GROMACS .gro file of C-alpha atoms in nm:
model
   89
    1MET     CA    1  21.217  -4.695  -4.299
    2VAL     CA    2  21.446  -4.967  -4.429
    3THR     CA    3  21.294  -5.311  -4.396
    4GLU     CA    4  21.453  -5.653  -4.407
    5GLY     CA    5  21.319  -5.683  -4.763
    6HIS     CA    6  21.505  -5.365  -4.862
    7ARG     CA    7  21.826  -5.504  -4.714
    8ARG     CA    8  21.786  -5.834  -4.900
    9ARG     CA    9  21.711  -5.662  -5.235
   10ARG     CA   10  22.018  -5.444  -5.193
   11ALA     CA   11  22.234  -5.743  -5.098
   12GLY     CA   12  22.109  -5.933  -5.402
   13LYS     CA   13  22.188  -5.639  -5.628
   14LEU     CA   14  22.534  -5.592  -5.482
   15ASN     CA   15  22.616  -5.962  -5.499
   16SER     CA   16  22.514  -5.985  -5.865
   17TRP     CA   17  22.675  -5.661  -5.982
   18PRO     CA   18  23.041  -5.757  -6.024
   19GLN     CA   19  22.954  -6.032  -6.276
   20SER     CA   20  22.698  -5.837  -6.480
   21ALA     CA   21  22.464  -5.540  -6.489
   22ALA     CA   22  22.226  -5.515  -6.192
   23ASP     CA   23  21.898  -5.543  -6.382
   24PRO     CA   24  21.581  -5.699  -6.233
   25ILE     CA   25  21.638  -6.035  -6.404
   26THR     CA   26  21.995  -6.068  -6.276
   27THR     CA   27  21.894  -5.947  -5.931
   28ALA     CA   28  21.597  -6.189  -5.920
   29ALA     CA   29  21.826  -6.476  -6.018
   30ALA     CA   30  22.075  -6.386  -5.744
   31LEU     CA   31  21.798  -6.355  -5.485
   32GLY     CA   32  21.649  -6.684  -5.607
   33ARG     CA   33  21.983  -6.860  -5.559
   34SER     CA   34  22.012  -6.723  -5.206
   35GLY     CA   35  21.650  -6.818  -5.126
   36ASP     CA   36  21.547  -6.456  -5.067
   37LEU     CA   37  21.341  -6.382  -5.379
   38ASN     CA   38  21.000  -6.446  -5.221
   39ARG     CA   39  21.099  -6.261  -4.902
   40VAL     CA   40  21.167  -5.941  -5.099
   41GLY     CA   41  20.838  -5.950  -5.287
   42GLY     CA   42  20.924  -6.166  -5.588
   43ALA     CA   43  21.045  -6.096  -5.938
   44SER     CA   44  20.735  -5.896  -6.032
   45TYR     CA   45  20.799  -5.657  -5.742
   46LEU     CA   46  21.158  -5.603  -5.859
   47HIS     CA   47  21.024  -5.511  -6.205
   48THR     CA   48  20.774  -5.272  -6.042
   49LEU     CA   49  21.061  -5.098  -5.863
   50VAL     CA   50  21.251  -5.055  -6.189
   51GLN     CA   51  20.945  -4.905  -6.360
   52ALA     CA   52  20.908  -4.651  -6.078
   53VAL     CA   53  21.263  -4.513  -6.112
   54PRO     CA   54  21.342  -4.247  -6.374
   55THR     CA   55  21.585  -4.361  -6.643
   56VAL     CA   56  21.864  -4.191  -6.833
   57ALA     CA   57  21.650  -4.213  -7.145
   58HIS     CA   58  21.426  -3.941  -6.996
   59ALA     CA   59  21.703  -3.726  -6.848
   60GLU     CA   60  21.667  -3.446  -7.104
   61HIS     CA   61  21.293  -3.423  -7.039
   62TYR     CA   62  21.343  -3.415  -6.660
   63ALA     CA   63  21.620  -3.155  -6.693
   64ARG     CA   64  21.387  -2.932  -6.895
   65ILE     CA   65  21.116  -2.957  -6.626
   66ILE     CA   66  21.366  -2.867  -6.353
   67SER     CA   67  21.512  -2.581  -6.557
   68GLU     CA   68  21.167  -2.435  -6.627
   69ALA     CA   69  21.071  -2.461  -6.259
   70ALA     CA   70  21.394  -2.287  -6.154
   71GLN     CA   71  21.340  -2.011  -6.410
   72GLY     CA   72  20.983  -1.967  -6.288
   73ARG     CA   73  21.105  -1.931  -5.930
   74ARG     CA   74  21.362  -1.671  -6.035
   75LEU     CA   75  21.089  -1.475  -6.212
   76GLY     CA   76  20.854  -1.506  -5.917
   77LEU     CA   77  20.609  -1.726  -6.106
   78GLY     CA   78  20.658  -2.042  -5.906
   79ARG     CA   79  20.446  -2.174  -5.624
   80ASP     CA   80  20.740  -2.128  -5.387
   81ALA     CA   81  20.776  -1.760  -5.478
   82HIS     CA   82  20.450  -1.660  -5.308
   83PRO     CA   83  20.461  -1.575  -4.939
   84PRO     CA   84  20.244  -1.790  -4.713
   85ALA     CA   85  19.891  -1.667  -4.655
   86ARG     CA   86  19.844  -1.456  -4.343
   87ARG     CA   87  19.603  -1.561  -4.076
   88ARG     CA   88  19.315  -1.332  -4.007
   89GLY     CA   89  19.196  -1.280  -3.661
   0.00000   0.00000   0.00000
């Protein structure tokens, strides 16, 4: 569900992007100028969002996890490879 706060954060990011990178500090400044920073949860919430999103710095690690899971599924070792349990009765 997209809330008004989501819309305002996105608008702040998009409005700040052409001039510079859309990092939490730049986005918070843009939202502060428009008067929307507190309505979207404040600067600390923007930083929390950034911390929750995977970064390019970890891409190789994530790719390895995905590759190993795919290989496990192909070999029948993955959770998804097992048929669902049958009901008795």
